C-alpha cells in the first residue's frame, strides 16, 4: 500500500484538526520517549539473555 503526497497531506490535516496544534508536539514527545524506553527494555532483556 503506497501513500502519495496528497494522501499524506490529507491525513496530516485530519490529525491537525483532531488534536490541535498544541497537542501534536506533546504527542510526538510522548511517542519518542515510549519508543526509547521500549528499545532500552529490549536491550536489557537481550543483555540478560546473553549472560545466561
CSV table of C-alpha atoms in Angstrom, one decimal, residues 3-48:
chain,number,residue,atom,x,y,z
A,3,UNK,CA,0.7,6.6,0.0
A,4,UNK,CA,1.1,9.5,-2.3
A,5,UNK,CA,1.8,13.1,-1.2
A,6,UNK,CA,-1.9,14.0,-1.4
A,7,UNK,CA,-3.0,11.2,0.9
A,8,UNK,CA,-0.3,12.0,3.5
A,9,UNK,CA,-1.3,15.7,3.3
A,10,UNK,CA,-5.0,14.8,3.9
A,11,UNK,CA,-4.1,12.6,6.9
A,12,UNK,CA,-1.9,15.3,8.4
A,13,UNK,CA,-4.7,17.8,8.0
A,14,UNK,CA,-7.2,15.5,9.8
A,15,UNK,CA,-4.7,14.8,12.6
A,16,UNK,CA,-4.2,18.6,13.0
A,17,UNK,CA,-7.9,19.1,13.2
A,18,UNK,CA,-8.4,16.3,15.7
A,19,UNK,CA,-5.6,17.1,18.1
A,20,UNK,CA,-4.9,20.8,17.5
A,21,UNK,CA,-1.5,22.5,17.0
A,22,UNK,CA,-0.5,22.4,20.7
A,23,UNK,CA,-1.1,18.7,21.3
A,24,UNK,CA,0.9,17.4,18.3
A,25,UNK,CA,4.3,18.2,19.8
A,26,UNK,CA,3.3,16.7,23.1
A,27,UNK,CA,2.1,13.5,21.4
A,28,UNK,CA,5.4,13.3,19.4
A,29,UNK,CA,7.5,13.7,22.6
A,30,UNK,CA,5.4,11.1,24.3
A,31,UNK,CA,5.8,8.7,21.4
A,32,UNK,CA,9.5,9.3,21.3
A,33,UNK,CA,10.0,8.6,25.0
A,34,UNK,CA,7.9,5.5,24.8
A,35,UNK,CA,9.9,4.2,21.9
A,36,UNK,CA,13.1,5.0,23.7
A,37,UNK,CA,12.1,3.1,26.9
A,38,UNK,CA,10.8,0.2,24.7
A,39,UNK,CA,14.2,-0.1,23.0
A,40,UNK,CA,16.0,0.1,26.3
A,41,UNK,CA,13.8,-2.7,27.7
A,42,UNK,CA,14.6,-4.9,24.7
A,43,UNK,CA,18.4,-4.2,25.1
A,44,UNK,CA,18.2,-5.0,28.8
A,45,UNK,CA,16.4,-8.3,28.0
A,46,UNK,CA,19.0,-9.2,25.4
A,47,UNK,CA,21.8,-8.5,27.8
A,48,UNK,CA,20.3,-10.7,30.5
